[in-house]
Coordinates of C-alpha atoms in Angstrom, one line a residue:
Chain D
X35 CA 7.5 27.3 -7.7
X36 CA 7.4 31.3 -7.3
X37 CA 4.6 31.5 -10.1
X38 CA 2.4 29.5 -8.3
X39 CA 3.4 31.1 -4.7
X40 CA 2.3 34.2 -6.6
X41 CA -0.7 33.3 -7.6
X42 CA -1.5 32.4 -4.5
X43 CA -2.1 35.9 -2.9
X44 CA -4.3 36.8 -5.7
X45 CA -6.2 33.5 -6.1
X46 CA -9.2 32.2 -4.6
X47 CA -8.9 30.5 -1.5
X48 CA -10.3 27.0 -0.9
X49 CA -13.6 26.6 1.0
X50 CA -14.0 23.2 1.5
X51 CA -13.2 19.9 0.8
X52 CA -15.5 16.8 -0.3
X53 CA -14.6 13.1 0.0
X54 CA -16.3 10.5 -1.7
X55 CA -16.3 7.1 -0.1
X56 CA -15.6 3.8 -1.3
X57 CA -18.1 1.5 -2.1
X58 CA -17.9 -1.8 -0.7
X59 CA -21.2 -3.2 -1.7
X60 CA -19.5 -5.6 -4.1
X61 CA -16.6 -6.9 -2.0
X62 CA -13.1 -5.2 -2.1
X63 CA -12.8 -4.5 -5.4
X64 CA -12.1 -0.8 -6.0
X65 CA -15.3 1.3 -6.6
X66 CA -16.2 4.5 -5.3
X67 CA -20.0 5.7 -4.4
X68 CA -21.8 7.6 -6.6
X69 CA -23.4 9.4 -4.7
X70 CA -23.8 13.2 -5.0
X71 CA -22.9 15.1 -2.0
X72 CA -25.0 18.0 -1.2
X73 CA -22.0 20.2 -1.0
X74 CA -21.7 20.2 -4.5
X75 CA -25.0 20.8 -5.2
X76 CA -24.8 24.9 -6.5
X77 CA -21.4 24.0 -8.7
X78 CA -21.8 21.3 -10.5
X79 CA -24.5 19.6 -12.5
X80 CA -25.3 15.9 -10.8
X81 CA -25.5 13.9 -14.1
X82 CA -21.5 15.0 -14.8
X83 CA -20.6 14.4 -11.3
X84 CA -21.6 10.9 -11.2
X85 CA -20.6 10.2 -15.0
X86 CA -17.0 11.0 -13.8
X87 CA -17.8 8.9 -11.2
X88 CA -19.0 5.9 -13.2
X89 CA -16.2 6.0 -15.6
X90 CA -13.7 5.8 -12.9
X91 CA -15.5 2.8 -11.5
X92 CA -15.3 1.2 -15.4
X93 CA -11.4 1.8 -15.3
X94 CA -11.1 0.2 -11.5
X95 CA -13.2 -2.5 -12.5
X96 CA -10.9 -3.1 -15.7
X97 CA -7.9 -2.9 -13.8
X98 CA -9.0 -5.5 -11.3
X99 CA -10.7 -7.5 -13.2
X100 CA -10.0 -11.6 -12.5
X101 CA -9.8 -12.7 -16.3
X102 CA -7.4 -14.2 -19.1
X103 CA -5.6 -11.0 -18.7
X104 CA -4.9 -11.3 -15.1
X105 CA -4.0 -14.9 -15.5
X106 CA -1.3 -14.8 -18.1
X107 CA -0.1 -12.5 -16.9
X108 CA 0.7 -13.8 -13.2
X109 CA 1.6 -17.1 -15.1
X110 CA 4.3 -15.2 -17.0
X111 CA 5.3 -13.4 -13.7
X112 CA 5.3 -16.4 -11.7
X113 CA 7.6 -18.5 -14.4
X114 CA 9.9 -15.7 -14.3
X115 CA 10.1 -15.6 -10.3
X116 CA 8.4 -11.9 -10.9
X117 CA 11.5 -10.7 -12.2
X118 CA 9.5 -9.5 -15.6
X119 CA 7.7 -7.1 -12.9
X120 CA 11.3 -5.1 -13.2
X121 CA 11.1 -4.1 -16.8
X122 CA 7.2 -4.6 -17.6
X123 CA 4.4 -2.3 -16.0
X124 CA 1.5 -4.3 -14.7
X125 CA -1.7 -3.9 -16.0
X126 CA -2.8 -1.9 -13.3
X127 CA -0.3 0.3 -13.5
X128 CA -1.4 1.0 -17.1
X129 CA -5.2 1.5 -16.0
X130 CA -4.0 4.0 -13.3
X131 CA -2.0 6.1 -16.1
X132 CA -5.3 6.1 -18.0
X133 CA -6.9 7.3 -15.0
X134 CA -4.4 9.8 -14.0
X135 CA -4.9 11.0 -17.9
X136 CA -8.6 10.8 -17.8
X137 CA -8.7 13.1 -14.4
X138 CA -6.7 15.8 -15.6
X139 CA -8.9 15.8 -19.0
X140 CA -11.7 16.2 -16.5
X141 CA -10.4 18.8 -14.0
X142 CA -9.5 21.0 -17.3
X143 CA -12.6 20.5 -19.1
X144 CA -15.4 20.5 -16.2
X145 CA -14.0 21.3 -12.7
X146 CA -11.8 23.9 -12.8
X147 CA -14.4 26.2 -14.5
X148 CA -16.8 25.6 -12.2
X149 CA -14.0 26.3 -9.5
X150 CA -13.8 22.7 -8.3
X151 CA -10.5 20.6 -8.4
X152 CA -10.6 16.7 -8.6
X153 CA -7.5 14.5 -6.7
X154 CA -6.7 11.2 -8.1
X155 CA -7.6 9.0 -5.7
X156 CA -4.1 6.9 -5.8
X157 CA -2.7 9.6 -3.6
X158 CA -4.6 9.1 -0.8
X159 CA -4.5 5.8 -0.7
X160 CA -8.0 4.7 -3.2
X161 CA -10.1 5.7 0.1
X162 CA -11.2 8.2 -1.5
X163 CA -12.4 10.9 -4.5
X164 CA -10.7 14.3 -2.7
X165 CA -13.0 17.6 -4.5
X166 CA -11.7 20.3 -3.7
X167 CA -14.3 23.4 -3.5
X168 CA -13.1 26.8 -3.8
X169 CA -14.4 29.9 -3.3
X170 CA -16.8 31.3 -6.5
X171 CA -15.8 34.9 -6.3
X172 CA -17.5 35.0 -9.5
X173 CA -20.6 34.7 -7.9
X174 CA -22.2 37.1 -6.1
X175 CA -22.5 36.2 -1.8
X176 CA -22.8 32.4 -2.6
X177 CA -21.0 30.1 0.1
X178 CA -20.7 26.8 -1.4
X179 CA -19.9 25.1 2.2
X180 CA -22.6 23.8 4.2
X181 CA -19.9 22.4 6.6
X182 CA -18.2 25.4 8.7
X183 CA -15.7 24.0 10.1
X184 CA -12.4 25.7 11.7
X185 CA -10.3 22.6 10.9
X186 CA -10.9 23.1 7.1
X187 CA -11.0 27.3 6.6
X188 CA -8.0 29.2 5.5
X189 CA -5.9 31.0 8.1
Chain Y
X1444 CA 17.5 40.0 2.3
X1445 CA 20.1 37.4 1.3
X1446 CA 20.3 34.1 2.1
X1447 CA 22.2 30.7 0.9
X1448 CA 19.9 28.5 -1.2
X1449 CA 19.9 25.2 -0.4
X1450 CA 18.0 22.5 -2.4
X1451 CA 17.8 19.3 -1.1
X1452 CA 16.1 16.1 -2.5
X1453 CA 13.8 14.6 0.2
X1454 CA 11.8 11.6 -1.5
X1455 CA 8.6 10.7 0.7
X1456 CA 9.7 8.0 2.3
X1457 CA 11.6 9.7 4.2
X1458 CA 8.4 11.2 5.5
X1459 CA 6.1 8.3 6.2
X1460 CA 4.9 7.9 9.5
X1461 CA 5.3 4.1 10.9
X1462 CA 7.5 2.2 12.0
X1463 CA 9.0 0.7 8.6
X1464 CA 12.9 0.7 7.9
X1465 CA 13.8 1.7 4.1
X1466 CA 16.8 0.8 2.0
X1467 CA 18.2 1.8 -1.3
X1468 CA 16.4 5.0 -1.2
X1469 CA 13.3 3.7 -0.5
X1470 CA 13.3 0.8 -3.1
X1471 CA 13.3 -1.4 0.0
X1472 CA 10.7 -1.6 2.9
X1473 CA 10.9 -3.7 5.5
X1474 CA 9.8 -4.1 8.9
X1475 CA 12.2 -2.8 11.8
X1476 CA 13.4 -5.8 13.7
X1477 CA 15.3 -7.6 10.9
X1478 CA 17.3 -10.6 13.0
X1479 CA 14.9 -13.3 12.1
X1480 CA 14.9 -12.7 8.6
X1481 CA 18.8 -13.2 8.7
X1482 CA 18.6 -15.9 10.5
X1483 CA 16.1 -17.4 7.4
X1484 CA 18.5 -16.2 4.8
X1485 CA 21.2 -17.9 6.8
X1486 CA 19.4 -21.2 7.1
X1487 CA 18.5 -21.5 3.8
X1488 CA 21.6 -20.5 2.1
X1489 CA 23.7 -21.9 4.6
X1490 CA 21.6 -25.6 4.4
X1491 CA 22.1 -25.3 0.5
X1492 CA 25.4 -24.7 0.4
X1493 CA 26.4 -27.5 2.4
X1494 CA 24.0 -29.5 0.1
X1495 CA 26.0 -28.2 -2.6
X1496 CA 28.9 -28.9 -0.9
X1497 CA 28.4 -32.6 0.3
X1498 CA 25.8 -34.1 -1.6
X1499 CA 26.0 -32.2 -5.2
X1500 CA 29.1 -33.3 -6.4
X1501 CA 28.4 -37.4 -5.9
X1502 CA 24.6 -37.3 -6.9
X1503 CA 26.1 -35.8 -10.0
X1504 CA 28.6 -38.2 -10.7
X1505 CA 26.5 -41.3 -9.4
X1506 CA 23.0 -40.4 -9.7
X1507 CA 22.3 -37.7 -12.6
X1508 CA 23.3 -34.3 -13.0
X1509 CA 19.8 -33.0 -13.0
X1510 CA 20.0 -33.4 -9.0
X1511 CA 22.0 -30.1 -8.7
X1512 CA 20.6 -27.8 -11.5
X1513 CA 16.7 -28.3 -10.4
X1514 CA 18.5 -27.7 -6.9
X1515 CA 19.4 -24.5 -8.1
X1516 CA 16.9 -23.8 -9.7
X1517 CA 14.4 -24.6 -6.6
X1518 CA 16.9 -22.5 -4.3
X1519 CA 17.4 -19.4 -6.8
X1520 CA 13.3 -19.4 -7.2
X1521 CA 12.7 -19.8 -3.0
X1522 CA 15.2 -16.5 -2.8
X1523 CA 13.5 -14.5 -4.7
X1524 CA 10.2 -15.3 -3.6
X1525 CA 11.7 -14.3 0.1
X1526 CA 13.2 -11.3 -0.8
X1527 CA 10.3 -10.1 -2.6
X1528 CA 7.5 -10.8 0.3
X1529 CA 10.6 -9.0 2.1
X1530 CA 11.1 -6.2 0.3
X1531 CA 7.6 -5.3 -1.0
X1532 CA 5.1 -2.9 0.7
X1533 CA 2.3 -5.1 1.7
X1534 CA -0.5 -3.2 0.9
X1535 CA 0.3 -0.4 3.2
X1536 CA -2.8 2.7 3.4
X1537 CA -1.4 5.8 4.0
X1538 CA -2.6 7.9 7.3
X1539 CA -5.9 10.4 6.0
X1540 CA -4.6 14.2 6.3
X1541 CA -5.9 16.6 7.9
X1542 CA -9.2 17.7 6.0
X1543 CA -10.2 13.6 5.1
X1544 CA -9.5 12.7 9.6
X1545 CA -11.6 16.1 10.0
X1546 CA -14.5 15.1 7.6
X1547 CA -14.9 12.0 9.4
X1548 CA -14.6 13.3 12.8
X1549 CA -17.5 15.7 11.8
X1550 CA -19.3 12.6 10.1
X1551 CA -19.1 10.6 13.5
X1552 CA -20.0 12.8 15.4
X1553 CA -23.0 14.1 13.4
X1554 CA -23.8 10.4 13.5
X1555 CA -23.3 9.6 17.0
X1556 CA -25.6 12.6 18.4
X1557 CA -24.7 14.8 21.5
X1558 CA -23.2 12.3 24.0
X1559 CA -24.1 13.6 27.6
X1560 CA -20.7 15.0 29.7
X1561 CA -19.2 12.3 31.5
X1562 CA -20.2 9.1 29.5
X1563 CA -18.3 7.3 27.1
X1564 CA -19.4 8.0 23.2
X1565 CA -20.1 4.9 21.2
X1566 CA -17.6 3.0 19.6
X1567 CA -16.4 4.4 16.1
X1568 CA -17.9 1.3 13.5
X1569 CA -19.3 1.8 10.5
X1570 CA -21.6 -0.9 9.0
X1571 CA -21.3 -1.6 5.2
X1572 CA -23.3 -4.6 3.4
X1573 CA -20.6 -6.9 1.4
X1574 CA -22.5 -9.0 -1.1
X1575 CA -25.8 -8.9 1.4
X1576 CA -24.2 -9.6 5.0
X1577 CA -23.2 -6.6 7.4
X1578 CA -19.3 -5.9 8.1
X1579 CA -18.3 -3.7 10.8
X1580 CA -15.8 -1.5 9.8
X1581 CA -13.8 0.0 12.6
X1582 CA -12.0 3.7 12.8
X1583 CA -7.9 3.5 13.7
X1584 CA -7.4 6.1 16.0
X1585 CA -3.7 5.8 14.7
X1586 CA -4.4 6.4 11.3
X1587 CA -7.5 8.5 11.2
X1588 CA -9.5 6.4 9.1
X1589 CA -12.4 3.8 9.4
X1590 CA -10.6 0.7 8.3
X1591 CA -11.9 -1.2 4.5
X1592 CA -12.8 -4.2 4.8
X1593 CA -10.2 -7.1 5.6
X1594 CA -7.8 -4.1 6.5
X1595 CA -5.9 -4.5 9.6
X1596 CA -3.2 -2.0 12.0
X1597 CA -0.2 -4.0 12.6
X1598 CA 1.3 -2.8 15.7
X1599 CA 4.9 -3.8 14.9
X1600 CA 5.2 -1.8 12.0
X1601 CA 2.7 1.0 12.8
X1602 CA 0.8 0.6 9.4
X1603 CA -3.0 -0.3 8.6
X1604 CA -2.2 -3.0 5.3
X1605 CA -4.9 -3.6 3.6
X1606 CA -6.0 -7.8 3.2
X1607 CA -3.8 -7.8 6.2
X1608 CA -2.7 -11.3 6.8
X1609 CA -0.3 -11.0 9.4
X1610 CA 3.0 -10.2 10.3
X1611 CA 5.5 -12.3 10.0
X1612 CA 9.5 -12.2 11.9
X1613 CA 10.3 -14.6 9.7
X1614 CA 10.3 -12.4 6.5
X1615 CA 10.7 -9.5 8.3
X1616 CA 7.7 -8.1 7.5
X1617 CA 3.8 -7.9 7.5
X1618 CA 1.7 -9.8 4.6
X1619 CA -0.8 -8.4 3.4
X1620 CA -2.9 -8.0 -0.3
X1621 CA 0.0 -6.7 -1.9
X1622 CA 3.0 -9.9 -1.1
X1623 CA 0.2 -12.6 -0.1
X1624 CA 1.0 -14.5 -3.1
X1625 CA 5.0 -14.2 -3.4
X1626 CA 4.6 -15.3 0.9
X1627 CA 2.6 -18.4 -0.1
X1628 CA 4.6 -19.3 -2.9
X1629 CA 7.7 -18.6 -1.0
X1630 CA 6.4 -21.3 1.5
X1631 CA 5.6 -23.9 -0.9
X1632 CA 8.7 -23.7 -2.8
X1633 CA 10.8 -24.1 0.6
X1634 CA 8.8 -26.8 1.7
X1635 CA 10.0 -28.5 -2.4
X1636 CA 13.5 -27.6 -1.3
X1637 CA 13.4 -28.8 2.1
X1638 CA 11.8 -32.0 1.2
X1639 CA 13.9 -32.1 -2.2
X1640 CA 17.2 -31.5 0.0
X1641 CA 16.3 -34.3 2.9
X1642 CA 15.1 -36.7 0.6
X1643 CA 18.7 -36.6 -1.8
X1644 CA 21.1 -36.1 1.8
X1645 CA 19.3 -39.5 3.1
X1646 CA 19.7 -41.1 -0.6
X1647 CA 23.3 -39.8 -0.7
X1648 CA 24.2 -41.3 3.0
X1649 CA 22.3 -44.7 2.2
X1650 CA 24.6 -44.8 -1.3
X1651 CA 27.3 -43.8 0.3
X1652 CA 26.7 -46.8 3.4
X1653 CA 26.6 -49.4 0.8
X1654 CA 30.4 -48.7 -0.5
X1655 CA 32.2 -47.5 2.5
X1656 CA 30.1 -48.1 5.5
X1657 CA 27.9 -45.7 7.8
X1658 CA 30.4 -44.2 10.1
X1659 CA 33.0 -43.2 7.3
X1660 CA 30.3 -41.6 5.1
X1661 CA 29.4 -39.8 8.1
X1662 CA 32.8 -38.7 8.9
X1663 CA 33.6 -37.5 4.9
X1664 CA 30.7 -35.7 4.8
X1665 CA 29.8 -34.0 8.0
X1666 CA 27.7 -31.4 6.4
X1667 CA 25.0 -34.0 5.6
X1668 CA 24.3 -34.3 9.8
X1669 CA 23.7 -30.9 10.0
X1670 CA 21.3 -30.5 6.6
X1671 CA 19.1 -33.6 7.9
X1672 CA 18.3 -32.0 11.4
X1673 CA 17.6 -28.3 9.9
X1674 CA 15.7 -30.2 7.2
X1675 CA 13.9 -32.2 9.9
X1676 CA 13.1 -29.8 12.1
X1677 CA 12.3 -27.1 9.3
X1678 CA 9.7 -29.6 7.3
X1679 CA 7.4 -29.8 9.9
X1680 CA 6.6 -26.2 10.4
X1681 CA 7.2 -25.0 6.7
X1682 CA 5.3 -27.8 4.8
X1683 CA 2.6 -27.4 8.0
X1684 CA 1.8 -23.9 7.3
X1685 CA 2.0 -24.4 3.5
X1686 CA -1.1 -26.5 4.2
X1687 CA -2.8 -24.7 6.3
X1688 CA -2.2 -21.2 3.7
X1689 CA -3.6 -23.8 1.3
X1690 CA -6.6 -24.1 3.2
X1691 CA -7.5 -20.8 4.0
X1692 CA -7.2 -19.5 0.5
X1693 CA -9.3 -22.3 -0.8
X1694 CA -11.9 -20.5 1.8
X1695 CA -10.6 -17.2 0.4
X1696 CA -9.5 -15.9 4.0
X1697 CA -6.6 -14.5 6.0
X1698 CA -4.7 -15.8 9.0
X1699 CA -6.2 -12.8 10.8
X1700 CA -10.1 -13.8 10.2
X1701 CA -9.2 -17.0 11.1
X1702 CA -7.9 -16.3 14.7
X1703 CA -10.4 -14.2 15.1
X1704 CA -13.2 -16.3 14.2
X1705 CA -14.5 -13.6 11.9
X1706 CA -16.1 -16.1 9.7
X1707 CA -16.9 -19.1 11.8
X1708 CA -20.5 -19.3 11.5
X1709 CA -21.4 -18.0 14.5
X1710 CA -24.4 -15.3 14.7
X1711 CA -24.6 -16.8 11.0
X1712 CA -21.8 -14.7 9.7
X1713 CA -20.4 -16.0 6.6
X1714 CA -17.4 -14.9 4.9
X1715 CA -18.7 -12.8 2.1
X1716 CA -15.5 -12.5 0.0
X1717 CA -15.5 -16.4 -0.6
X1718 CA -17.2 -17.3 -3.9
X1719 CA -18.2 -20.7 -2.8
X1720 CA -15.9 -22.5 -4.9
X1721 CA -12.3 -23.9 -4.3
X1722 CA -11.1 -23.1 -8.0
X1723 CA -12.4 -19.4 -7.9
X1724 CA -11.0 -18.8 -4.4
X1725 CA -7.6 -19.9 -5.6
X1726 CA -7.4 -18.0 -8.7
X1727 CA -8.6 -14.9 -7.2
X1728 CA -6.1 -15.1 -4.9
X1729 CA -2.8 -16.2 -6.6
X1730 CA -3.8 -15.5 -10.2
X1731 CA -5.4 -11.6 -9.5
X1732 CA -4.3 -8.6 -10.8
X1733 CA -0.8 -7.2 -9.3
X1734 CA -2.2 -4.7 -6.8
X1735 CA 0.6 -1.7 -7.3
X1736 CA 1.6 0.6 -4.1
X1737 CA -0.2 3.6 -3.2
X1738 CA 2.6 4.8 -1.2
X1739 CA 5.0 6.3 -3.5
X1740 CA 7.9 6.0 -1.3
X1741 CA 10.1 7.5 -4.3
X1742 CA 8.4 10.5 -5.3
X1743 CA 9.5 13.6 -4.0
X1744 CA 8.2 15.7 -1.5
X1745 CA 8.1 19.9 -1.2
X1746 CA 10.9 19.5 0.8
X1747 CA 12.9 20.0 -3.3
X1748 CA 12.0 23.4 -3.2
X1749 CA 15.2 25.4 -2.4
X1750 CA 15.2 26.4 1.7
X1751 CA 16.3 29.1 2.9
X1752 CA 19.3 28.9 5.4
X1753 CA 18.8 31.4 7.6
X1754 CA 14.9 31.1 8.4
X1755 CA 13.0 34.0 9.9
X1756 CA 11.8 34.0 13.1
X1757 CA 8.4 32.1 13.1
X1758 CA 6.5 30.4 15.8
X1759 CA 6.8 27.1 13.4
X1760 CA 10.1 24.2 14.3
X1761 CA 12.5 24.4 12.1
X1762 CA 11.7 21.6 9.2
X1763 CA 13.3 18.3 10.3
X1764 CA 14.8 16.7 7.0
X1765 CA 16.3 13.5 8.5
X1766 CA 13.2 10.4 8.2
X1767 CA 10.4 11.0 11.0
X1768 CA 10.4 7.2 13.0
X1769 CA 7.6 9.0 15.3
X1770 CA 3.8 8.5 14.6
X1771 CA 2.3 11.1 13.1
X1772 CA -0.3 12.8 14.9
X1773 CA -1.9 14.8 11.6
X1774 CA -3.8 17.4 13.0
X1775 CA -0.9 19.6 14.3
X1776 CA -0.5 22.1 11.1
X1777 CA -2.2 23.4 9.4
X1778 CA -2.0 21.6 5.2
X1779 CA -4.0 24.2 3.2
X1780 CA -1.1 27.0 2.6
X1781 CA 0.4 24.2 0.5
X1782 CA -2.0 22.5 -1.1
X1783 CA -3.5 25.6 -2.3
X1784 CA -0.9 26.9 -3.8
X1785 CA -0.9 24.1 -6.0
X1786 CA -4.4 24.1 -6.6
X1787 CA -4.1 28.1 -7.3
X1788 CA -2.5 27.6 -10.6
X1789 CA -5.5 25.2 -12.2
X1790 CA -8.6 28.0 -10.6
X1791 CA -6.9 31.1 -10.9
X1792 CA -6.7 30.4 -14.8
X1793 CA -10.2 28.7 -14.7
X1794 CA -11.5 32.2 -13.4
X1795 CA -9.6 34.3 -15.7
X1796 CA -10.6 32.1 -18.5
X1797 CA -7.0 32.2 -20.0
X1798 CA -5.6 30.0 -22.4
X1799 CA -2.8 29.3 -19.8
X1800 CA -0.8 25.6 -20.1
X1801 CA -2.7 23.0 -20.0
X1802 CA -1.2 22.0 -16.1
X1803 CA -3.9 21.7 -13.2
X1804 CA -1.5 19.2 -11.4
X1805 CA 1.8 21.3 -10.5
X1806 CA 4.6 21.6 -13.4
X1807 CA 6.8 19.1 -12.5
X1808 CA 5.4 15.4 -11.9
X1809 CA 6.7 15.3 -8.1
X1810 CA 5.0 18.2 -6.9
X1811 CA 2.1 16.0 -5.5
X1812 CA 0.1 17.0 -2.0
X1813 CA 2.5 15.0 0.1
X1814 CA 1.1 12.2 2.8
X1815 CA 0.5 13.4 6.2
X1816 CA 3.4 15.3 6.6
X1817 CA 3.4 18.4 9.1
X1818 CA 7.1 19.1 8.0
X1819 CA 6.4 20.0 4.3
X1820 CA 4.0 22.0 5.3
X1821 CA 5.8 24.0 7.8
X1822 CA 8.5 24.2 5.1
X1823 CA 6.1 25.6 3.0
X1824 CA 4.6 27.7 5.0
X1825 CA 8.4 29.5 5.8
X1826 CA 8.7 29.9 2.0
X1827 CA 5.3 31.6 1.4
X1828 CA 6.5 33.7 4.6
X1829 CA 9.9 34.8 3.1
X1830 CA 8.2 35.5 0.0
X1831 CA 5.7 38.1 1.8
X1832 CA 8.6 38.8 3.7
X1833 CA 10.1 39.8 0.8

């Protein structure tokens, strides 16, 4: 815990953050826009924005999906009065571990360099894709934020 | 400065805001008011084992033995459908924090315009298309977020749940996308076992009649009385509502649209989650994936970093550790010193290019941004304190 409360008076500070909405063009089935926000526009390169973006849909799409899968497996539940649910992860369960895997793969290999951090978006609730945008000190005088806003700057 | 270290374990659902009551450190979640769902458990276990009782041991003996074990059977299945619609979070969606409630304030109002001084702004809807018809989606002022679709606040428990169904005494708790299925199947399989238990008490008593005469077999088995009228009384609501949950997820809908008249064809507004088909509907609903929660009542919050006992003097409260039964207004502290520091680790590495551990996520797996929690954050917020202190 001290390492990172130490890193965090020399480390950058966080500028803003970005939410990407849900997508509800298709019903309730969990997919997320892809939609670049403008925000983003100076740090990241659109086409790998929205390819993390697609490929998070895929994985949602897999784990919802209303198949053979999906039937067996609520059969098998069902027969054992969901007790199976007690020792055997659902399927979605399993997709979210991929996805929880695949995000961190992400956040290591694209985002963080480009000072951006992704949050899973099974901690705040699959309303949303959280980016976090921090400050490029790398850059010279570039302020990623478009919104000022006193709710979301550092004190 | 010295101080005594104390590390305590606080797991988040001691830190939800709403007005759920947790057992078995969080394993459990129920709704608050709890005495009807006794009084379920106590009719059906009390009306089976006077079935047991009375009517087991001669069906067995004069009928067939099956009688008994598919009674059990029926009854052990009906329990643990019960206790899971009980016990399971419905499909709870946890409050926005901070920055997401300020991004859509800032989102409405850019949206809504400057609204003159003194009149009322416009409501707070958003309109989404669902498969080519317009839904409204309203913002909870509670919760801080515009609602998805077929979400609902239930104002007993405090909670928007998503698919919200409705809340129910009976099980103690709300139904929603999570339990809808274990709540349906719990009624259908009472409705069997109330059916199963009236039929075999009035078989029993009519056996019995022939041999010994009515009065006498009403006077050895007094139980049977008492299992007729709950079984009566009981079949007409239980087997009613099984019917009309049959119906409405044939249409693919929830006991909320329907009372609301969300869907009834009115300013042509179809239900756009149906797929037109009875066989679809059903399997979407019963035989669809196993939604999992998003709450994460058991993980642990920051609170598991070691407090200080004797805090320095800051304008914050001192960290409450006992569970919050309040509503959490989120916008009273401030949530980046914390989440920050967690995010710290993963840039300041990025920006030094260093081959440091592969970890942008905190070390240990717990260490998550916790839900809408001004406590944790205070906390945190003492430590980074003491540590400048320091």
């Amino acid at each position: 815990m001290f390492h990172n409360l130490q890193e965090l008076r020399q480390s950058p500070s966080l500028a803003t953050k970005v939410f990407i909405q849900r997508d509800y063009s298709e019903g309730t089935v969990c997919r997320f826009q892809i939609k670049f926000p403008s925000e983003l526009g100076s740090r990241i390169e659109r086409t790998l924005f929205e390819d993390t973006v697609k490929t998070l849909n895929t994985y949602y799409a897999e784990a919802e999906k209303v198949g053979g899968q999906s039937y067996m497996e609520g059969c098998l539940a069902c027969a054992t009065a969901y007790f199976i649910f007690l020792c055997m992860e659902t399927r979605y369960e399993k997709v979210l571990k991929k996805i929880s895997g695949y995000i961190q793969e992400q956040n290591e290999k694209i985002y963080a360099p480009r000072g951006l951090l992704l949050t899973d978006p099974v901690e705040r609730g699959m309303r949303v894709i959280e980016v976090s945008v921090f400050e490029d000190r790398g850059s010279s005088g570039s302020s990623p934020s478009s919104n000022v806003s006193s709710g979301i700057s550092q004190r | 400065m010295s101080a005594v270290m104390i590390a305590r374990k606080v797991r988040k659902w001691e830190k939800l805001p709403g007005k759920n009551s947790f057992c078995c450190d969080g394993r459990v979640m129920m709704a608050r008011q709890k005495g009807v769902f006794y009084l379920t458990v106590f009719l059906i276990v009390g009306t089976c084992s006077l079935f047991f009782a009375f009517e087991c041991p001669y069906l067995a003996t004069h009928l067939s033995p099956a009688i008994p074990v598919f009674a059990i059977v029926l009854f052990l299945f009906v329990m643990a459908m019960l206790l899971r619609t009980s016990f399971s979070d419905p499909g709870v969606l946890p409050r926005a924090l901070p920055e997401e409630a300020t991004f859509i304030e800032m989102e409405i109002e850019a949206a809504n315009g400057n609204v003159p001084a003194g009149q009322r702004p416009p409501p707070r809807i958003r309109n989404v298309q669902i498969n080519g018809q317009i839904v409204k989606l309203k913002y909870c002022h509670t919760c801080k977020i515009f609602r998805p679709p077929r979400a609902s606040h239930c104002s007993i428990c405090d909670n928007c749940v998503d698919r919200f169904d409705h809340h129910c005494p009976w099980v103690g708790n709300c139904v929603g996308k999570r339990n809808y299925r274990y709540f349906y199947l719990f009624t259908l399989s009472l409705s069997l076992l109330t059916i199963y238990i009236f039929t075999f008490a009035i078989v029993h008593v009519v056996m019995r009649s022939v041999d010994s005469g009515f009065v006498k077999t009403l006077q050895d088995t007094p139980g049977t009385v008492l299992e007729v009228l709950v079984c009566f009384f009981t079949l007409w609501s239980v087997v009613g509502l099984t019917g009309f949950h049959s119906y409405l997820i044939s249409l693919n809908q929830t006991t909320n649209e329907d009372i609301k008249g969300s869907w009834s064809g009115k300013n042509r507004l179809q239900n756009p989650y149906s797929h037109k088909n009875i066989v679809k509907n059903c399997c979407e609903v019963l035989c669809g994936p196993a939604y999992p929660s998003v709450l994460d009542r058991r993980g642990l919050t920051q609170d598991d970093l070691p407090v200080p006992a004797s805090t320095a003097a800051q304008s914050n409260p001192v960290p409450q550790t006992t569970k919050t039964t309040a509503p959490l207004i989120p916008n009273e502290h401030t949530p980046d010193d914390a989440k920050s520091s967690i995010a710290d680790s993963a840039i300041s590495h990025a920006e030094k290019g260093s081959p440091s551990p592969k970890k942008e996520k905190p070390s240990t797996p717990a260490k998550v941004p916790p839900l809408a929690s001004p406590e944790t954050d205070v906390e945190a917020s003492i430590i980074i304190a003491k540590e400048k202190a320091l």
